[in-house]
PDB file of C-alpha atoms in Angstrom:
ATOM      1  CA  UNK I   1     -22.827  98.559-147.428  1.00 60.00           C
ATOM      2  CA  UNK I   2     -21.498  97.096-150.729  1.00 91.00           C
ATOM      3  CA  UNK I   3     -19.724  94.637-149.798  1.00 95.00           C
ATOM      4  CA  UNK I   4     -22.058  91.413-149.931  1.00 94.00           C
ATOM      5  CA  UNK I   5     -23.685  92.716-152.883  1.00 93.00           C
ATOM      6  CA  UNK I   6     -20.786  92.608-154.791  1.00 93.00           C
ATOM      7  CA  UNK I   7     -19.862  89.225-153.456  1.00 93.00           C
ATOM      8  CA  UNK I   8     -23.341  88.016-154.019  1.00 92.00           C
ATOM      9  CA  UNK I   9     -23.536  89.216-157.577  1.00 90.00           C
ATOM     10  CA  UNK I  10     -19.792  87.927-158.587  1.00 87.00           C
ATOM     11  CA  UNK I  11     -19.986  84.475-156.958  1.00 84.00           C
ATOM     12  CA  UNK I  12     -24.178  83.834-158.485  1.00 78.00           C
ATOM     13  CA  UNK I  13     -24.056  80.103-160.134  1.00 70.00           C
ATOM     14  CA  UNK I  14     -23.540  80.694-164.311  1.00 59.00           C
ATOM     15  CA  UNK I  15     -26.728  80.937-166.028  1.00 51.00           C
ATOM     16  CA  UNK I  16     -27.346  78.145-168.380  1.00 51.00           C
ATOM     17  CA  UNK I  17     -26.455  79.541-171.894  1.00 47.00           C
ATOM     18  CA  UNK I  18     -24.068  82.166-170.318  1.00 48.00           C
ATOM     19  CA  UNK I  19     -20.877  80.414-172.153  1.00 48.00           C
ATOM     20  CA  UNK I  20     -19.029  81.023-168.303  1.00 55.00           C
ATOM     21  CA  UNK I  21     -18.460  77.794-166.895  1.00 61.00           C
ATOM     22  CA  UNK I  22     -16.783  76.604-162.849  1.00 59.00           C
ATOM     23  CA  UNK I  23     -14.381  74.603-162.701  1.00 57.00           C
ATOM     24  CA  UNK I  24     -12.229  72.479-160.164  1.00 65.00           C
ATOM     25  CA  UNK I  25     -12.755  73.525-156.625  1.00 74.00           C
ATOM     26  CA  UNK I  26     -15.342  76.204-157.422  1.00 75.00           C
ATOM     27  CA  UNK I  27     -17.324  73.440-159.256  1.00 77.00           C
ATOM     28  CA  UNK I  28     -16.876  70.832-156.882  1.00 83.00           C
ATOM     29  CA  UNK I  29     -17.893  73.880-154.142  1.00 85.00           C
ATOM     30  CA  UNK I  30     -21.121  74.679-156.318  1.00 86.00           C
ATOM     31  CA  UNK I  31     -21.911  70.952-156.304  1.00 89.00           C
ATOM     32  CA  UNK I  32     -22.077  70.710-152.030  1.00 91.00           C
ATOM     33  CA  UNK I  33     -23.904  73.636-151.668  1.00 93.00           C
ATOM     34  CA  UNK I  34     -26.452  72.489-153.772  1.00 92.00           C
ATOM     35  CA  UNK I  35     -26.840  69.131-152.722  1.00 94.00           C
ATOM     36  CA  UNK I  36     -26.618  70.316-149.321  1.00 95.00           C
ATOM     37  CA  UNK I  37     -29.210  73.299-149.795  1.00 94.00           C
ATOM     38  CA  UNK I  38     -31.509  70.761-151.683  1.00 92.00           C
ATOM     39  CA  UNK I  39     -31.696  68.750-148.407  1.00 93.00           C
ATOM     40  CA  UNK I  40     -31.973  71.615-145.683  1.00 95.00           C
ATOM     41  CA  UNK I  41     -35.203  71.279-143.622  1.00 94.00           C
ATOM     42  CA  UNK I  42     -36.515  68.686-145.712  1.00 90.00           C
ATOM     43  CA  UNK I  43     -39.908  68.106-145.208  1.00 89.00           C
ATOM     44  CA  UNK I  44     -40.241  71.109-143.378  1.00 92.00           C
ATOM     45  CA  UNK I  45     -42.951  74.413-144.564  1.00 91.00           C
ATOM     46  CA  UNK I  46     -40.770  77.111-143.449  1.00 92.00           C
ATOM     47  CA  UNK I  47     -39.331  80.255-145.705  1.00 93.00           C
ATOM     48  CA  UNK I  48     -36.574  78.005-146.288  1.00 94.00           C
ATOM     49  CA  UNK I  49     -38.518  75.522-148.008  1.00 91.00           C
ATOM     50  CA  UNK I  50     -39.139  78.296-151.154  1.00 93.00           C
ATOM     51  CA  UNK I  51     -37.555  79.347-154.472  1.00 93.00           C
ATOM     52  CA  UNK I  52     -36.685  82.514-152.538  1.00 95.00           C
ATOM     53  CA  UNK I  53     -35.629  80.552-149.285  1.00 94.00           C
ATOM     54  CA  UNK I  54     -33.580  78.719-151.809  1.00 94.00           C
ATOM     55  CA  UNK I  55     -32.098  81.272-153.282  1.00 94.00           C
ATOM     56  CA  UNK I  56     -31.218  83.389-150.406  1.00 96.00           C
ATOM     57  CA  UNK I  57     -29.058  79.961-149.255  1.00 96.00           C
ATOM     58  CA  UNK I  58     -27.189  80.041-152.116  1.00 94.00           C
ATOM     59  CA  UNK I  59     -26.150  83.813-152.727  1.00 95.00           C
ATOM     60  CA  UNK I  60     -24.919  84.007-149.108  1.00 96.00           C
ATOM     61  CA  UNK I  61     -23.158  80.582-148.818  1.00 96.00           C
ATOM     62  CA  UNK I  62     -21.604  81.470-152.221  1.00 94.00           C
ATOM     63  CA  UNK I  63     -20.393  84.951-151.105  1.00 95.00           C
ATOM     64  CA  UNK I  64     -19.036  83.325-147.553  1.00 96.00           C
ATOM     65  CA  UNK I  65     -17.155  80.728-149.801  1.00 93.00           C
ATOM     66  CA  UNK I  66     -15.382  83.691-151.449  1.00 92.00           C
ATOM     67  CA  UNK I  67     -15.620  86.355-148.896  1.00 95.00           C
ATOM     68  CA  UNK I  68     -13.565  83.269-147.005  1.00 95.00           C
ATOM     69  CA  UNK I  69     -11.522  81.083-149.108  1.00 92.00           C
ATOM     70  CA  UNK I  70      -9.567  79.635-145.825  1.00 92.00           C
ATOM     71  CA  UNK I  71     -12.974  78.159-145.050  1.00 94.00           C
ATOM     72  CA  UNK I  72     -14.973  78.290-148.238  1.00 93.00           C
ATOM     73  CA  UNK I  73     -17.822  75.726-147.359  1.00 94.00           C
ATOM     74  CA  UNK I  74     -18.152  73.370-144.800  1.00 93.00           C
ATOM     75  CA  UNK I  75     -21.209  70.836-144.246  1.00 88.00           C
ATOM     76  CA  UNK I  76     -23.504  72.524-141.584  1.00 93.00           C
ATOM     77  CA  UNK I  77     -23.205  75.465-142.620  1.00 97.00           C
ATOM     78  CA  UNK I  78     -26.188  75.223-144.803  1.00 96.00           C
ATOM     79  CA  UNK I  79     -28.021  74.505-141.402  1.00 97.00           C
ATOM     80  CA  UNK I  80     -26.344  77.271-139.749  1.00 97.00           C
ATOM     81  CA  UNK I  81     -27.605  79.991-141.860  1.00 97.00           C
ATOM     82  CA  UNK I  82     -31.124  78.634-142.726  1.00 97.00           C
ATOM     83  CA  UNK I  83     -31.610  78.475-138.785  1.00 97.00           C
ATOM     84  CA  UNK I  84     -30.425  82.012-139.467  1.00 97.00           C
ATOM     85  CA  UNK I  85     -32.398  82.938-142.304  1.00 97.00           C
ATOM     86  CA  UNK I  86     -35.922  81.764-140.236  1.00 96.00           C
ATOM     87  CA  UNK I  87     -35.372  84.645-138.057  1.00 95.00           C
ATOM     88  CA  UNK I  88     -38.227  87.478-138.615  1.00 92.00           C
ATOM     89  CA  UNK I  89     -36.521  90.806-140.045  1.00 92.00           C
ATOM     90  CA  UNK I  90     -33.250  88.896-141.199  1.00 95.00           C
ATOM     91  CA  UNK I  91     -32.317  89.641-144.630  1.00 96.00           C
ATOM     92  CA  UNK I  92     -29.596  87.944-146.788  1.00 96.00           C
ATOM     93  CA  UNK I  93     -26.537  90.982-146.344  1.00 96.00           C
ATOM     94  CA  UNK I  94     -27.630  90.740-142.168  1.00 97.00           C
ATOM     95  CA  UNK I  95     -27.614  86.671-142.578  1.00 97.00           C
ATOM     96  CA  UNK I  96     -24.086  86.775-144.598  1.00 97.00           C
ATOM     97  CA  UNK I  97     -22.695  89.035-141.553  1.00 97.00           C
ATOM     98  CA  UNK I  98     -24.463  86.886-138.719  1.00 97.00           C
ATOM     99  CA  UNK I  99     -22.857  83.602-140.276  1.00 98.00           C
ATOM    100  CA  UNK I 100     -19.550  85.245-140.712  1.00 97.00           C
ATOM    101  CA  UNK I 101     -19.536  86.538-137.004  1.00 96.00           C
ATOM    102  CA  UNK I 102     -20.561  82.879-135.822  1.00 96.00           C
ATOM    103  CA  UNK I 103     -17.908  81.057-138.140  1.00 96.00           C
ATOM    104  CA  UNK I 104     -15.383  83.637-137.216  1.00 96.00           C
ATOM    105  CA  UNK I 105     -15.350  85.329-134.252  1.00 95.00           C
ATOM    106  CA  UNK I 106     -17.750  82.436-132.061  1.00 95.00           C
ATOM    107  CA  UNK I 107     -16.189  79.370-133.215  1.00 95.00           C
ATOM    108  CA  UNK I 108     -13.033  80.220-135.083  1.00 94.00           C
ATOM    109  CA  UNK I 109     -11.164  77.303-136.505  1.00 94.00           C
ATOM    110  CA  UNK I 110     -14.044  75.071-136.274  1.00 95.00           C
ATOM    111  CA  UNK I 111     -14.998  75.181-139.961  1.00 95.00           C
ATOM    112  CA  UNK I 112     -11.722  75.053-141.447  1.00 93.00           C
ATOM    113  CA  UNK I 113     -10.165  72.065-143.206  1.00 91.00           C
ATOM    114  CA  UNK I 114      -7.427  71.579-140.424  1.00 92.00           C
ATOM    115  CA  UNK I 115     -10.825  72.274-137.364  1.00 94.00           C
ATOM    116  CA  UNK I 116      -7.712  73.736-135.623  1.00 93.00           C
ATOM    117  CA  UNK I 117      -9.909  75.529-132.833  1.00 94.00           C
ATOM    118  CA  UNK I 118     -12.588  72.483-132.857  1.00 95.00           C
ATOM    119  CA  UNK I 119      -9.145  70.583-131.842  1.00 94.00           C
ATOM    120  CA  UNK I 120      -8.565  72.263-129.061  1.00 95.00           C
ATOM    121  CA  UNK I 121     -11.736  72.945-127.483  1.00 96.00           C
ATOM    122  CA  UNK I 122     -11.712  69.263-127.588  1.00 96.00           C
ATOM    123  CA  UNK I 123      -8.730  69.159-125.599  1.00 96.00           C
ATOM    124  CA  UNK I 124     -10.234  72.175-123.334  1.00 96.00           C
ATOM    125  CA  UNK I 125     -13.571  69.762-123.013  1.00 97.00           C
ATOM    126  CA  UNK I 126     -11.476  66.554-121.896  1.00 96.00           C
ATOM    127  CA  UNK I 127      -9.689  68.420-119.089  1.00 96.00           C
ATOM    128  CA  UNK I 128     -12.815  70.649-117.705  1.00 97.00           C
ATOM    129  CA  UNK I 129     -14.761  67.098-117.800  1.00 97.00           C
ATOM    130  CA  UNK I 130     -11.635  65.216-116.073  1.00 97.00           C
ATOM    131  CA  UNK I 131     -12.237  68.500-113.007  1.00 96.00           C
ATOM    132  CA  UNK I 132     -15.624  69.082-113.145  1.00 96.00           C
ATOM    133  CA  UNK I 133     -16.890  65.088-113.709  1.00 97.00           C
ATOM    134  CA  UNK I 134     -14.210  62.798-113.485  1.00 97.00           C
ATOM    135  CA  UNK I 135     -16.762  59.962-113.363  1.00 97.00           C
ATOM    136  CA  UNK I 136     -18.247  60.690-116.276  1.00 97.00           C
ATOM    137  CA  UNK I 137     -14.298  61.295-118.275  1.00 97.00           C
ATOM    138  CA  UNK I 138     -13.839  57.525-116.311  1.00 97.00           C
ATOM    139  CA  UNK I 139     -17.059  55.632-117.517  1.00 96.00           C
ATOM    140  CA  UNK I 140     -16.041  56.987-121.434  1.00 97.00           C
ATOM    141  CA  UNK I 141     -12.300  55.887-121.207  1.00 96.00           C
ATOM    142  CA  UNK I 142     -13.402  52.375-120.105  1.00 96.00           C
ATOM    143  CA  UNK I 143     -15.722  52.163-122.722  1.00 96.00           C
ATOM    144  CA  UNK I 144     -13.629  53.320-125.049  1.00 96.00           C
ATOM    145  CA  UNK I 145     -16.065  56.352-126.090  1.00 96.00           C
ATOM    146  CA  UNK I 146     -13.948  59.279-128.092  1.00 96.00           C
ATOM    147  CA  UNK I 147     -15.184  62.656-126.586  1.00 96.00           C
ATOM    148  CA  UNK I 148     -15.631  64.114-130.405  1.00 95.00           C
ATOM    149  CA  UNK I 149     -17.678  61.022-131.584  1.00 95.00           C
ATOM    150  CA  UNK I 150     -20.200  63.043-128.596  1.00 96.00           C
ATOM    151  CA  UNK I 151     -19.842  65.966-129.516  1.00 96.00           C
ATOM    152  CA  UNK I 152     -18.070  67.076-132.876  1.00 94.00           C
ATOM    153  CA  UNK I 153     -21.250  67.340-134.553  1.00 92.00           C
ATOM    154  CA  UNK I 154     -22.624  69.301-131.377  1.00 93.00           C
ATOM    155  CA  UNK I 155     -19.886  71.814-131.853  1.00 96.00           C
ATOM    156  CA  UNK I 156     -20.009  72.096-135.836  1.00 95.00           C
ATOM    157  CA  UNK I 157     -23.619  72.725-135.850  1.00 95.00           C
ATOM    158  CA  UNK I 158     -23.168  75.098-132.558  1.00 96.00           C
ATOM    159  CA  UNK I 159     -26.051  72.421-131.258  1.00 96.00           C
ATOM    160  CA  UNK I 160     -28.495  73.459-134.878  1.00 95.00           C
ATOM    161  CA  UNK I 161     -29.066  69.570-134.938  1.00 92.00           C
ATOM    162  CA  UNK I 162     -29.311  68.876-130.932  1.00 93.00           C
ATOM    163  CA  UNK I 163     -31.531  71.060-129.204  1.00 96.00           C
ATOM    164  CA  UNK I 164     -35.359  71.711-129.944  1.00 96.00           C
ATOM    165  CA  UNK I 165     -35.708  74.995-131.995  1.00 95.00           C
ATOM    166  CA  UNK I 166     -36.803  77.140-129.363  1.00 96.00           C
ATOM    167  CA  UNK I 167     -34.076  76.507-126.885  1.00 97.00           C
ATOM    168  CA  UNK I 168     -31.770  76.508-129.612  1.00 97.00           C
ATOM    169  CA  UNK I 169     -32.610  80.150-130.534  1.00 97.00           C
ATOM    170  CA  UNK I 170     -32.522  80.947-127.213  1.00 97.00           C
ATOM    171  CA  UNK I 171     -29.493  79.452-126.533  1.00 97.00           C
ATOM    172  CA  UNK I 172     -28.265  81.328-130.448  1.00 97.00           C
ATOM    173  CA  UNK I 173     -28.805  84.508-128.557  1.00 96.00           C
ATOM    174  CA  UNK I 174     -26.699  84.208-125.352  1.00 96.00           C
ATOM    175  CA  UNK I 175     -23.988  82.877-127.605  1.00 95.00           C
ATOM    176  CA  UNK I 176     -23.802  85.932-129.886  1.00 94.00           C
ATOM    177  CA  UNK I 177     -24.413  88.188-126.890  1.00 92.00           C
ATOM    178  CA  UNK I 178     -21.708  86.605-124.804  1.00 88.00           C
ATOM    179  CA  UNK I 179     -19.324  84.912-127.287  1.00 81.00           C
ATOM    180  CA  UNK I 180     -17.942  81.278-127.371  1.00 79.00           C
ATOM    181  CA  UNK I 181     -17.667  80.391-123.711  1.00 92.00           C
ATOM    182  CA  UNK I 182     -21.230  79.738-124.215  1.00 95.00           C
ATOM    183  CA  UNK I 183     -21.134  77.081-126.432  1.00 95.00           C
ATOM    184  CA  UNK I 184     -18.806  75.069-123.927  1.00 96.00           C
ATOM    185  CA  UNK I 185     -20.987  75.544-120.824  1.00 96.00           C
ATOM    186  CA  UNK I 186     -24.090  74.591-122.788  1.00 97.00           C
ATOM    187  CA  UNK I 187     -22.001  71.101-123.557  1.00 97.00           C
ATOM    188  CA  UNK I 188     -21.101  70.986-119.749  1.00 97.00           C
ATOM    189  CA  UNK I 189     -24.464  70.992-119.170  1.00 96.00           C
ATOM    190  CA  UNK I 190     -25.848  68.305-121.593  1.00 96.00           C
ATOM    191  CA  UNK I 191     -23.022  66.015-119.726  1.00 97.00           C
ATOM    192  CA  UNK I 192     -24.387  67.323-116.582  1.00 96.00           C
ATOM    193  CA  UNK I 193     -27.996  65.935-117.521  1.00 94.00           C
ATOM    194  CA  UNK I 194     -27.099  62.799-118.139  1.00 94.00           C
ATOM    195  CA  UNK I 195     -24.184  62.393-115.995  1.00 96.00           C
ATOM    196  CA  UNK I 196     -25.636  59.599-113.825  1.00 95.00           C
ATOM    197  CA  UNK I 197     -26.471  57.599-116.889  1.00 95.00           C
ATOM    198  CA  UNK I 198     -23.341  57.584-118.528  1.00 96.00           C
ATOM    199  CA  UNK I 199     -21.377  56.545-115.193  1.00 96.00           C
ATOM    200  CA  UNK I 200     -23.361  53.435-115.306  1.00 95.00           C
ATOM    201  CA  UNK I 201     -23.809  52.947-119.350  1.00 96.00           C
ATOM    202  CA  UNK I 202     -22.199  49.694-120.196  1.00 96.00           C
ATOM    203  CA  UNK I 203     -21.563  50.199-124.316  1.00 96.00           C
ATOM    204  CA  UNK I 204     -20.777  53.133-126.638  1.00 96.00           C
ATOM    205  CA  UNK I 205     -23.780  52.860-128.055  1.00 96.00           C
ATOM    206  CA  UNK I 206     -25.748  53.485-124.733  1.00 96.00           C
ATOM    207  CA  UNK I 207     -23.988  56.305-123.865  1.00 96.00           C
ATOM    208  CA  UNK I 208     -24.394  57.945-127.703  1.00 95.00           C
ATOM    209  CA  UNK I 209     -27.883  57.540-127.641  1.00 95.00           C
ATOM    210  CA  UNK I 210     -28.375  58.973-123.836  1.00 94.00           C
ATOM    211  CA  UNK I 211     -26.281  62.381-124.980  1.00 94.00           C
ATOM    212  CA  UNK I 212     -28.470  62.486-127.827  1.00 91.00           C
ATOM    213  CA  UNK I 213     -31.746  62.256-125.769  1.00 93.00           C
ATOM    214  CA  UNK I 214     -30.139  64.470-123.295  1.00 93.00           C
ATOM    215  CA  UNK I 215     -30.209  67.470-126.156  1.00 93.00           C
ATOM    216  CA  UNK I 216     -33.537  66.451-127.331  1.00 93.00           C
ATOM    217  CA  UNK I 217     -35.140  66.622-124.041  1.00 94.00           C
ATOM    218  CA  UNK I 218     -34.443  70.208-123.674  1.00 94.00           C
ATOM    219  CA  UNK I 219     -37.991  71.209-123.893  1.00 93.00           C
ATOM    220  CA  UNK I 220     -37.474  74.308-121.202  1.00 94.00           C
ATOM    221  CA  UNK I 221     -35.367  76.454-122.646  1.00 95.00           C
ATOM    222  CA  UNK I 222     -35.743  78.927-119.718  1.00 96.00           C
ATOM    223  CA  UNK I 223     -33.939  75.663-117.291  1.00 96.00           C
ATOM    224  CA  UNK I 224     -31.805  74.942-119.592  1.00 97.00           C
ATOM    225  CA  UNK I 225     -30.843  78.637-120.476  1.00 97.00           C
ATOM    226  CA  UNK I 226     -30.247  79.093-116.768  1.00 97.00           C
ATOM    227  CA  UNK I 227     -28.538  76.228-116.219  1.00 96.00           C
ATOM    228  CA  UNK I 228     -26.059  77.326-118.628  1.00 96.00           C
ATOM    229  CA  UNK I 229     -25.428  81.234-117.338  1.00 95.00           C
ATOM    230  CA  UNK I 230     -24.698  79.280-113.777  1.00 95.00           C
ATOM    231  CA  UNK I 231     -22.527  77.801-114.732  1.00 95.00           C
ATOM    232  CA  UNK I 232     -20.771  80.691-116.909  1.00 93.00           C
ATOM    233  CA  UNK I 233     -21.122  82.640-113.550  1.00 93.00           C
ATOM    234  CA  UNK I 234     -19.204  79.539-111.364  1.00 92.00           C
ATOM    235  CA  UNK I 235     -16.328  79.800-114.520  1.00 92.00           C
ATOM    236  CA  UNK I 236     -13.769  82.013-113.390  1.00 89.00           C
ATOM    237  CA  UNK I 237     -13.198  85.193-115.153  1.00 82.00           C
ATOM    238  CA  UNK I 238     -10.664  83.829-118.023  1.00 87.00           C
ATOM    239  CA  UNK I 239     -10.480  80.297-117.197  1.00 89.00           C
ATOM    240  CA  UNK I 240     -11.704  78.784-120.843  1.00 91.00           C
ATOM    241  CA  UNK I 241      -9.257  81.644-122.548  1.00 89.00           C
ATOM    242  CA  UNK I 242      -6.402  80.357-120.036  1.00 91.00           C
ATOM    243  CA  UNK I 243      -7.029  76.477-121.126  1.00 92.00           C
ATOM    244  CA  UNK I 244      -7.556  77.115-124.542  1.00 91.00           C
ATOM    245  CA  UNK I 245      -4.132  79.223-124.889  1.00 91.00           C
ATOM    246  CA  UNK I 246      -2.205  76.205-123.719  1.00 90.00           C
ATOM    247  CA  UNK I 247      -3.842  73.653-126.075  1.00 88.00           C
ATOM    248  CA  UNK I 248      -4.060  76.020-129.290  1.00 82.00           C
ATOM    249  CA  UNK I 249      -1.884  74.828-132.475  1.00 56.00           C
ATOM    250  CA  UNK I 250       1.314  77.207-133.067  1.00 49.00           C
ATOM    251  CA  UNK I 251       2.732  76.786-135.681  1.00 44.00           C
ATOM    252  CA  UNK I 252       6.221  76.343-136.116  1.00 44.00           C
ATOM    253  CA  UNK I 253       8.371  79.397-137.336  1.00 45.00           C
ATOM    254  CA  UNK I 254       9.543  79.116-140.872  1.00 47.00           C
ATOM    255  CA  UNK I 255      13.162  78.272-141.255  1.00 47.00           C
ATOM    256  CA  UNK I 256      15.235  81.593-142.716  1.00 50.00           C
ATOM    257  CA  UNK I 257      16.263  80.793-146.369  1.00 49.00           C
ATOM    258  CA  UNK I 258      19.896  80.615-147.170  1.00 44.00           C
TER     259      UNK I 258
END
């Protein structure tokens, strides 16, 4: 029960006058957060928007940066746990344990500073679109479109910046009730919206701002919800684990000293 108050109170910002200074990579750290937390719902009259909202942001980010040095911080995830913190009844210690399960167990290896598990989900993407809508995997390749300049900030944000709030949430709570796969068919799906549209874009540009639209435009989140659990269903048990096994980054055995 502890745990994140410890974290919280041994990773707080130094108080002006305190003599303790950061320095390095815990300064440079400090410095994102802050800028980032300083621009997180701008504009916006939510609890966010507060000195409290404010703080709450920076005691859990800091205690995630030390509570997991592999990742420390990572740009979205500011978004990621104010779209947390917005939630009725959800306190800092449950936000700090929501955003760890999301970073860790959801979308592992998407936050690191190698994305090791964002690489191959891209790899897992190309080859379900190249089965699933080759015409679509065709029109980008002739255009020249890369899949993650689509989608990399889809899959960082786990869609925060993509879909309307209210789908979004909806969508937040299949994902942590069924785990990653989720996230994947939900991208499917976006493709599958504007599938048409892309197999007859004729520049880059065209088919960026029809994907973007595409999330936008989700204004139903009970289709779009549905839409997505179909398509889990039509997935056959294992299918993303099987894919994602032979694309994942081993790395290579040490050599035995001498």
């Amino acid at each position: 029960y502890g745990y994140f108050r410890r974290l919280a109170a041994s990773t707080a910002p130094p108080v002006e006058g305190s003599g303790k200074k950061l320095e390095g990579s815990a300064l440079k750290r400090q410095k994102q957060i802050m800028k980032d937390i300083a621009r997180t719902f701008a504009g916006e009259k939510t609890c966010i928007n507060t000195d409290e909202g404010t703080a709450s942001l920076c005691r859990v980010l800091f205690a995630y940066a030390a509570h997991n040095p592999a990742v420390g911080y990572c740009q979205s995830m500011n978004l990621l746990l104010a779209h947390i913190l917005v939630q009725r009844g959800v306190d800092d210690e449950m936000a700090f344990w929501m955003l760890a399960t999301l970073i860790e167990d959801i979308v592992p290896g998407y936050h690191t500073p190698s994305m090791e598990g964002l690489a191959t989900d891209l790899q897992v993407l190309n080859e379900l679109l190249q089965e699933e809508m080759p015409k679509v995997k065709t029109a980008l390749n002739v255009l020249s479109v890369p899949l993650d300049l689509i989608v990399m900030e889809l899959f960082v944000g786990v869609f925060c910046t993509t879909l309307p709030r209210h789908t979004l949430y909806r969508l937040w709570d299949l994902i942590f009730l069924e785990s990653g796969s989720v996230l994947m068919a939900a991208v499917m799906e976006l493709f599958q919206q504007c599938q048409r549209t892309i197999e007859g874009a004729q520049s880059m540009d065209e088919v960026l701002s029809v994907f973007s639209l595409a999330g936008r435009s989700c204004h139903s989140s009970v289709h779009f919800i549905a839409a997505v659990s179909r398509r889990l269903d039509q997935w056959p048990c294992g299918r993303l684990i099987e894919k994602r096994q032979r694309y994942t980054l081993i790395a290579p055995e040490p050599e035995p000293s001498t």
